[in-house]
XYZ file of C-alpha atoms in Angstrom:
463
model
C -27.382 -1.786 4.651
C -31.072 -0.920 5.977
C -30.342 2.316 4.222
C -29.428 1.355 0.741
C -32.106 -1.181 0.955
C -34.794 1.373 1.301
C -33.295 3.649 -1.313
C -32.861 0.373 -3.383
C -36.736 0.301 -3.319
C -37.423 -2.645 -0.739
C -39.699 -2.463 1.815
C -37.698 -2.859 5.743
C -38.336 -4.597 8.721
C -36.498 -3.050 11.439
C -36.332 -5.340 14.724
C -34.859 -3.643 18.389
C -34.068 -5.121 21.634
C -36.885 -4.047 23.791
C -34.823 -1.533 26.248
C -33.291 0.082 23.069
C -37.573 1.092 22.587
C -38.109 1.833 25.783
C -35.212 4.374 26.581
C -36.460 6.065 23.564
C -33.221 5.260 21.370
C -34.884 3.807 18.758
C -36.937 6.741 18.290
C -33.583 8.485 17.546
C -32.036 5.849 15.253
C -34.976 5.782 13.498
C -35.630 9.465 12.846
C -31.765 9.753 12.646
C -32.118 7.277 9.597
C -35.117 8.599 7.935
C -33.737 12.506 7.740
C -31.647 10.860 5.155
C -34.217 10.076 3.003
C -36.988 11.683 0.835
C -40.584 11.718 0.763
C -40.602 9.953 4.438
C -44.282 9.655 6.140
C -44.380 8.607 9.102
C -47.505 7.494 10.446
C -48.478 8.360 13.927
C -48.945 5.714 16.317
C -52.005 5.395 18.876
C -49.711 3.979 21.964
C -47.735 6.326 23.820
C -44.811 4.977 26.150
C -47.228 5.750 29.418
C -49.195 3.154 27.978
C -46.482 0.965 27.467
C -45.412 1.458 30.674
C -48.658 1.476 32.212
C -49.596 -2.258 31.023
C -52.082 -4.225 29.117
C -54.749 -3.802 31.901
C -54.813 -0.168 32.349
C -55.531 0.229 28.667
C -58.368 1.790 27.513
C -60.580 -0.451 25.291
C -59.816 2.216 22.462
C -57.158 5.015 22.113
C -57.212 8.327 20.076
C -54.055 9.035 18.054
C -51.841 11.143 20.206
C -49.466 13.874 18.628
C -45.831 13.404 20.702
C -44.490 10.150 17.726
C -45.301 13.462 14.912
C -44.027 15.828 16.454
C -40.891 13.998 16.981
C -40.408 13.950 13.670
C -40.709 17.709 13.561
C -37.463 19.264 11.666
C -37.282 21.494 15.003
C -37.361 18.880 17.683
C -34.690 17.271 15.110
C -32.305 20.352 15.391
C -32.956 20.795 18.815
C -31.533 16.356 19.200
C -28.504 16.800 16.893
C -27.353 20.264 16.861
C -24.711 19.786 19.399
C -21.302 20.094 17.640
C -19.414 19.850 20.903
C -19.785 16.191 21.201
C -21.916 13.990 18.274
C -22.909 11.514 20.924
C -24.489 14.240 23.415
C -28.377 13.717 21.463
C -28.021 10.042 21.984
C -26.595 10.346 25.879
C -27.846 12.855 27.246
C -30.841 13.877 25.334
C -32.897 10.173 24.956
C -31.453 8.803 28.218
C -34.414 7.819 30.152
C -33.712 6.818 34.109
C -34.902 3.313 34.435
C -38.778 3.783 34.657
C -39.557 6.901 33.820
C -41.389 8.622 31.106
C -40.681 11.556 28.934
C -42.006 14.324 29.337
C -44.695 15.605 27.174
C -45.904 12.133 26.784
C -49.124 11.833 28.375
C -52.171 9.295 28.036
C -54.160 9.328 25.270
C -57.804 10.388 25.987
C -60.426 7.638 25.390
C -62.354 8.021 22.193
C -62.397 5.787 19.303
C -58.797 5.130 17.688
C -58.282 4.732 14.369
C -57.179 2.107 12.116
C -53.305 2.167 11.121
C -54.575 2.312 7.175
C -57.136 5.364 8.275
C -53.888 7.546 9.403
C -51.912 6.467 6.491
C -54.819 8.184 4.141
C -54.756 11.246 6.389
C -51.213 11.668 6.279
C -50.791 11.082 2.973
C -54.019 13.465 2.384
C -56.249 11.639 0.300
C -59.024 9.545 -0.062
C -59.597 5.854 -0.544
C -57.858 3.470 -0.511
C -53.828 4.361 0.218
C -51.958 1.518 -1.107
C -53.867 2.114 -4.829
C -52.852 5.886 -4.235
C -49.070 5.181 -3.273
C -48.951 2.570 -6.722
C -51.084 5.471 -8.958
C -48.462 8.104 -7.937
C -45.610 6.320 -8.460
C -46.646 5.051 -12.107
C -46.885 8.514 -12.976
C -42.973 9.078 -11.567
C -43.758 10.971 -8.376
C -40.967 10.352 -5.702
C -42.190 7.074 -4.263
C -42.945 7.919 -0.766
C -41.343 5.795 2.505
C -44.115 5.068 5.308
C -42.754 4.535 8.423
C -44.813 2.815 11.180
C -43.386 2.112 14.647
C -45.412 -0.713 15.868
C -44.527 -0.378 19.266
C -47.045 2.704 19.144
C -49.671 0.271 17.208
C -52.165 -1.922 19.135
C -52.328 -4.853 16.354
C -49.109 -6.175 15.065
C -51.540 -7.650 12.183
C -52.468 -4.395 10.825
C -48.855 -3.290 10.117
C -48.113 -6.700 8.883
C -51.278 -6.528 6.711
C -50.438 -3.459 5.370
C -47.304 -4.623 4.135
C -48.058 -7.767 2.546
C -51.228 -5.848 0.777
C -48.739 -3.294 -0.521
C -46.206 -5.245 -2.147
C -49.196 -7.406 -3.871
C -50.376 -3.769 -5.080
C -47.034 -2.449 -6.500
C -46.431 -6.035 -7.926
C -49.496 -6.387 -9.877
C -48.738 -2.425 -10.606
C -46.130 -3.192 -12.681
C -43.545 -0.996 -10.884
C -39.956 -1.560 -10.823
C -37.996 -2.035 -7.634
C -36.895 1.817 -7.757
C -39.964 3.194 -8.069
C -42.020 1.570 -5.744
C -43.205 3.050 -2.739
C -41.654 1.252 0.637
C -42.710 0.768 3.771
C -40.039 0.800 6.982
C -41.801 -0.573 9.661
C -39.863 -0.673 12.987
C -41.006 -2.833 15.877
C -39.463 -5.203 19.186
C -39.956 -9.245 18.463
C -42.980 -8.884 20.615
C -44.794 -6.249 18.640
C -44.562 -8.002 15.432
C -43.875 -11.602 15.311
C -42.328 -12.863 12.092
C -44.797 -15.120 11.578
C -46.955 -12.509 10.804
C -45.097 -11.073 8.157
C -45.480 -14.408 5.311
C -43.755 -14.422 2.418
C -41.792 -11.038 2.686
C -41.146 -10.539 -1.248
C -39.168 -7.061 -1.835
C -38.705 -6.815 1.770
C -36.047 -7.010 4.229
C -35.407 -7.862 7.587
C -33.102 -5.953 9.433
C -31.715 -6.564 13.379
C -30.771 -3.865 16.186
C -27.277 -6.518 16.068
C -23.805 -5.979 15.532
C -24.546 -2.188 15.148
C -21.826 -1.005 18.096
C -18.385 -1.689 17.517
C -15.101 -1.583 19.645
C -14.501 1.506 17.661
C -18.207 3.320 18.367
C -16.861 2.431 22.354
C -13.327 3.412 22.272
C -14.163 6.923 20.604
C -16.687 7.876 22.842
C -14.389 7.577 25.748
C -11.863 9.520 23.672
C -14.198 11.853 23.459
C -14.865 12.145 27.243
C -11.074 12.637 27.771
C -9.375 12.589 31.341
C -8.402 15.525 32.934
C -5.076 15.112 34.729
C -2.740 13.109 32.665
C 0.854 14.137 33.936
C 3.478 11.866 31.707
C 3.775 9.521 29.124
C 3.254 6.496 31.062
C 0.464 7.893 33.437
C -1.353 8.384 29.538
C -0.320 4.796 28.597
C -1.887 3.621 31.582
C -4.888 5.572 31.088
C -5.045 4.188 27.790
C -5.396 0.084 28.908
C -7.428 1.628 31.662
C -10.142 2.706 28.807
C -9.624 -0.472 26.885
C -10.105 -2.739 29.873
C -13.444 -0.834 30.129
C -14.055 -1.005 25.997
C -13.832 -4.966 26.743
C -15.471 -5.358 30.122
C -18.556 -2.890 28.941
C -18.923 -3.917 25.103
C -21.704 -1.754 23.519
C -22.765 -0.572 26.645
C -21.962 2.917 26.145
C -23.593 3.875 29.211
C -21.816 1.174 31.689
C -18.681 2.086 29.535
C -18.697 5.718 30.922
C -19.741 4.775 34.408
C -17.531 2.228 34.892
C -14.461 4.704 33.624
C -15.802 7.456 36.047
C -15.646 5.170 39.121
C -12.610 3.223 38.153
C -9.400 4.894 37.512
C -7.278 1.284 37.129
C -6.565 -1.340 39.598
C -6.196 -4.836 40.379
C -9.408 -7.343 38.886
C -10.650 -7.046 43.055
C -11.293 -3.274 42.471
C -12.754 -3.885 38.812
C -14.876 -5.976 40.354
C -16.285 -3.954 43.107
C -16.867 -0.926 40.681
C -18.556 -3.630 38.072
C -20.293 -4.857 41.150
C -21.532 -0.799 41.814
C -22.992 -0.403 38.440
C -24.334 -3.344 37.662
C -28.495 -3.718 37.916
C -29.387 -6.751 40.477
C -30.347 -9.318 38.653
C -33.899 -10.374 38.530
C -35.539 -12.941 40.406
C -35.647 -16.706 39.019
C -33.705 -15.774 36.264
C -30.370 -16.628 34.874
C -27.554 -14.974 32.609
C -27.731 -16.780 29.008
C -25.340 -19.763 28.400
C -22.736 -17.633 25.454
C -23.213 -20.177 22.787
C -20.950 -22.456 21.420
C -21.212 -21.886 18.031
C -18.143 -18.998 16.853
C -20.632 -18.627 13.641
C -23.411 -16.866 16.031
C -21.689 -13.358 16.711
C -21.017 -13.204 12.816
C -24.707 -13.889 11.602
C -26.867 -10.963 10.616
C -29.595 -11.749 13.113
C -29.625 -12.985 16.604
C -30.399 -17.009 16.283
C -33.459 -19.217 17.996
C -31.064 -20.011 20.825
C -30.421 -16.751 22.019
C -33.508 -14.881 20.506
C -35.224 -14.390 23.560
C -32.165 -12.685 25.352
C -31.457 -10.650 22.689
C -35.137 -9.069 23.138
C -34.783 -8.685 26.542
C -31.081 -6.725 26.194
C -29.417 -9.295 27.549
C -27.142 -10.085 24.668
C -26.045 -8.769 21.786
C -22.488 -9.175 18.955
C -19.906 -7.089 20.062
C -16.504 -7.035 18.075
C -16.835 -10.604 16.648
C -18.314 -12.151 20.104
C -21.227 -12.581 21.900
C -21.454 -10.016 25.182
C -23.536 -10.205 27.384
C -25.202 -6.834 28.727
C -25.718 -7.105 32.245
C -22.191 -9.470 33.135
C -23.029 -10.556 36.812
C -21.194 -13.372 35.906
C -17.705 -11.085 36.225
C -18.195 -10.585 39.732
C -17.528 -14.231 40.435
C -14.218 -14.485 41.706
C -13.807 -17.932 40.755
C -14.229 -17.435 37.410
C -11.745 -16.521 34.578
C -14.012 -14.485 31.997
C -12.804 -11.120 33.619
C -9.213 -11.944 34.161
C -9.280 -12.824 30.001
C -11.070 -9.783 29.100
C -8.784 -7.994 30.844
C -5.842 -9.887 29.137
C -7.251 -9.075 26.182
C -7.473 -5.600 26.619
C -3.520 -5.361 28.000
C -2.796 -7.361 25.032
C -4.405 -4.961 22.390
C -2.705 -2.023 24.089
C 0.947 -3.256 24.992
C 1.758 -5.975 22.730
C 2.588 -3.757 19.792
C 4.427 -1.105 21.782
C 6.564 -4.338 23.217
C 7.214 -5.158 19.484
C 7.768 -1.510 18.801
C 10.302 -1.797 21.804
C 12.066 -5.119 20.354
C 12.113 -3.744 16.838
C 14.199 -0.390 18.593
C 15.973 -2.554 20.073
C 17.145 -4.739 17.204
C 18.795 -1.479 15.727
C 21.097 -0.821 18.736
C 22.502 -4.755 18.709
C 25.328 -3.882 15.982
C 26.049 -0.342 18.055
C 26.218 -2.170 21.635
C 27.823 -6.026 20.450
C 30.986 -6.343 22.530
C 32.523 -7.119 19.248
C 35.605 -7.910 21.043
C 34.077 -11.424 21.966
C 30.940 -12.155 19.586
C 30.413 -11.404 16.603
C 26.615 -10.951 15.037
C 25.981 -13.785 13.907
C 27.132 -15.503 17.459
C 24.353 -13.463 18.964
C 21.831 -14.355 16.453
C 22.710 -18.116 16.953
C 22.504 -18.030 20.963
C 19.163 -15.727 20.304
C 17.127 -18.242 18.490
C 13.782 -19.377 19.868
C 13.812 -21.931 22.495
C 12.247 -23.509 19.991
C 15.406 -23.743 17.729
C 17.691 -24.287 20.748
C 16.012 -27.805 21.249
C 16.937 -28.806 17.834
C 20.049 -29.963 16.139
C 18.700 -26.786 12.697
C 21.703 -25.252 11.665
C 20.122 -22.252 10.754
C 20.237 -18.647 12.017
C 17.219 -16.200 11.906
C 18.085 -12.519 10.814
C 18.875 -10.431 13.424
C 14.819 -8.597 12.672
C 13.194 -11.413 13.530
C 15.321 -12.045 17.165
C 12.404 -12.462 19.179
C 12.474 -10.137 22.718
C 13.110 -13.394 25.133
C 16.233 -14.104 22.815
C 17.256 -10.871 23.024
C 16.797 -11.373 26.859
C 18.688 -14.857 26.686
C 21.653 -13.182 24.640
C 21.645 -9.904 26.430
C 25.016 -10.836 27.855
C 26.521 -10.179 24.292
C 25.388 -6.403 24.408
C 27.073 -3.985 26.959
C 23.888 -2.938 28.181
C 23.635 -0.592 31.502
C 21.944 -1.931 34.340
C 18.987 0.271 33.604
C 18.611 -1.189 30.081
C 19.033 -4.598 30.915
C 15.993 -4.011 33.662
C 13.736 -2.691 30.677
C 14.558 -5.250 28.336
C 13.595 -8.133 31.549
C 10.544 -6.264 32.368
C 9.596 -6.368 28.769
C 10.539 -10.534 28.326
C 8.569 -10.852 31.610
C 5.557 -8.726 30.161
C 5.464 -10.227 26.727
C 5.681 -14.261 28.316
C 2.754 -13.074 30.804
C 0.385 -11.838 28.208
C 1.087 -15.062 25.997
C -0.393 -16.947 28.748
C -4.073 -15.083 28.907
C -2.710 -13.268 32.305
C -2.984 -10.129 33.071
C -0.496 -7.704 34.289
C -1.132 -6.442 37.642
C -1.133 -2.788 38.809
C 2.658 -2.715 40.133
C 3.373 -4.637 36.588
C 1.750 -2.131 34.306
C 2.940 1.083 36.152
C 6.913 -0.503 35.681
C 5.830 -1.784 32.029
C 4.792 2.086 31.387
C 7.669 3.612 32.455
C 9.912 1.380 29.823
C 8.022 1.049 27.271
C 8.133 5.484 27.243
C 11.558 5.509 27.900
C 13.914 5.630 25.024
C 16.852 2.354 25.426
C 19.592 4.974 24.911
C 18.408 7.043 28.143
C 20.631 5.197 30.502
């Protein structure tokens, strides 16, 4: 969407969660983003992330422009962040993973000599004279490529100047005359702090876009894939592994990082062992401060941007819309025994894994009846009849479901009817005791999904 809104001709807000900045991510998305377009200039910035780091009262009183945001931008140091075709996520894991307070290196503090102003760069790196918003309209009336200027206002002392800038611009290309494709655009990319929206008036062309909703189960779940586990030695040890990784998909979110931890140091287990490897990884929680209320409202996780009520959490990391729900990032609230929220995200995550291969079982299982019926005593549609739902047991309805749509406990209730082995009439109880345990938001324990693993890879005809 940000995308075809720039190429569309609108100018772009672009709004992160402050650690997303300061790990040096967004730096990556961004660049990652603009490679894709033409005629990009980004404009160097005159903070550095030692001077983020550093503090409001270690700044100098002026800063000179420092190189590191253009070179990053370089089509080498590019290269040198994606060119790894042994794993597309290595750039973004291994390359722009800060540890927690460090810096980067190469980044050092900018010297102290007279900075200047965000529209002064713009005319250098643009390489002219005057005034640059006049320039960018003048060349695109005569059908140049209309350029995109990309400022990163976390390296920008005055949120005002970048907001100025934009506001002036699309006044300029309006009066210009030019139409929405050829304008030049601005991207200008920035954390809530850096540039408040009220600074931004009426936005015209432009459009606001949120670091929100971007991960997805799918974004989680391939990344483990990715990082595949060494030692799988059947069938049901790699069905197991599987709910192992999607009990960390739920429990982690769009943490990719926490995701991989987490599946390093837990291997499956009971919710007391999820909970002291959650309890391992997990960053103590600051002091005076409290995990954000999830709010009530289903229509939050769906909206395009983070809402006033959970605004402020969102900044900090805290939150963010994960597969059609609000997650929260740092989860201390899953180490409390006493609550449920980990026991039903682990439900959830059995669920997504097992319930189909249970129906897949049932549906196999529905093809044997006619083969196994001790047609000597019942006929089909006697088992059909004494396999209807509870629900149609209770009632005085005359009629019979199909034998497809037997459910598995009325196959269990009219397994009598089928000359079943011992064996087969164990699976097809482990699977009715499975299937009525997952119904009811609880999740299998360790003993139950190792026995559930072995049946549900196990063909019925195997003894």
């Amino acid at each position: 969407m940000l995308e075809a809104d720039l190429r569309a001709g609108r100018s772009c807000v672009w709004y992160f969660p402050d650690p997303v900045v300061e790990s040096g991510r967004a730096d990556f998305f961004v660049r990652e983003l603009t490679h894709r377009l033409e005629a990009v200039v980004p404009v160097p910035g005159v903070v550095s992330r030692v001077d983020r780091h550093a503090g409001p009262v270690s700044l100098p009183a002026q800063r000179a422009p420092i190189d590191e945001p253009d070179e990053s931008w370089a089509d080498a140091d590019h290269r040198q962040d994606t060119d790894l075709p042994d794993d597309p996520y290595s750039s973004l894991l291994n390359r722009l993973v800060v540890p927690g307070g460090s810096i980067r290196p190469g980044l050092t503090p900018a010297a102290t000599v007279p900075a200047a102003t965000l529209e002064e760069r713009l005319v250098k790196e643009l390489g002219v004279t005057g005034d640059p918003v006049e320039t960018l309209a003048e060349q695109a009336a005569a059908g140049r490529t209309p350029h995109v200027i990309v400022v990163r206002c976390w390296n920008e002392t005055s949120p005002e100047g970048a907001a100025q800038l934009l506001r002036v611009a699309q006044a300029t290309f309006h009066e210009a005359g030019l139409p929405g494709h050829a304008r030049p655009r601005f991207l200008l990319t920035a954390r809530a702090a850096d540039l408040p929206r009220t600074t931004l008036g009426s936005q015209g062309r432009s459009a606001v876009h949120w670091w929100w909703k971007v991960w997805t189960r799918l974004d989680t779940e391939v990344l483990m894939a990715w990082h595949c586990r060494s030692g799988v030695t059947d069938a049901a040890d790699a069905l197991l592994r599987r709910v192992t990784d999607a009990v960390v998909a739920e429990v982690c979110g769009p943490d990719i990082d926490r995701a991989l931890a987490l599946r390093d140091t837990w291997d499956g287990g009971d919710l007391g062992s999820l909970r002291r490897a959650l309890s391992r990884l997990l960053p103590e929680p600051a002091a005076n401060s409290a995990e954000p209320e999830p709010p009530r409202r289903l229509s939050t996780a769906h909206a395009s941007a983070p809402d006033a009520e959970i605004h402020g959490a969102w900044a900090r990391g805290a939150v963010d819309s994960w597969d059609g729900r609000i997650h929260s990032a740092h989860g201390h609230s899953l180490l409390d025994a006493d609550s449920p929220e980990l026991r039903v995200l682990v439900c959830h995550a059995q669920n997504r894994v097992l319930l189909p291969l249970i129906e897949e079982a049932r549906t196999t299982l529905i093809h044997l009846v006619p083969e196994v019926l001790r047609t000597q005593h019942f006929t089909l549609r006697d088992f059909c009849e004494k396999a209807r739902s509870q629900y149609w047991r209770s009632t005085d309805e005359a009629t019979v479901p199909p034998l497809e749509e037997v459910e598995i406990g009325g196959l269990s209730y009219a397994a009598y009817m089928l000359a079943l082995t011992t064996a087969q009439r164990h699976r097809l109880r482990a699977l009715h005791t499975a299937r009525n345990t997952l119904s009811h938001r609880t999740p299998l324990d360790y003993g139950e999904l190792v026995a559930l693993a072995g049946v549900l890879t196990t063909d019925w005809t195997a003894g």
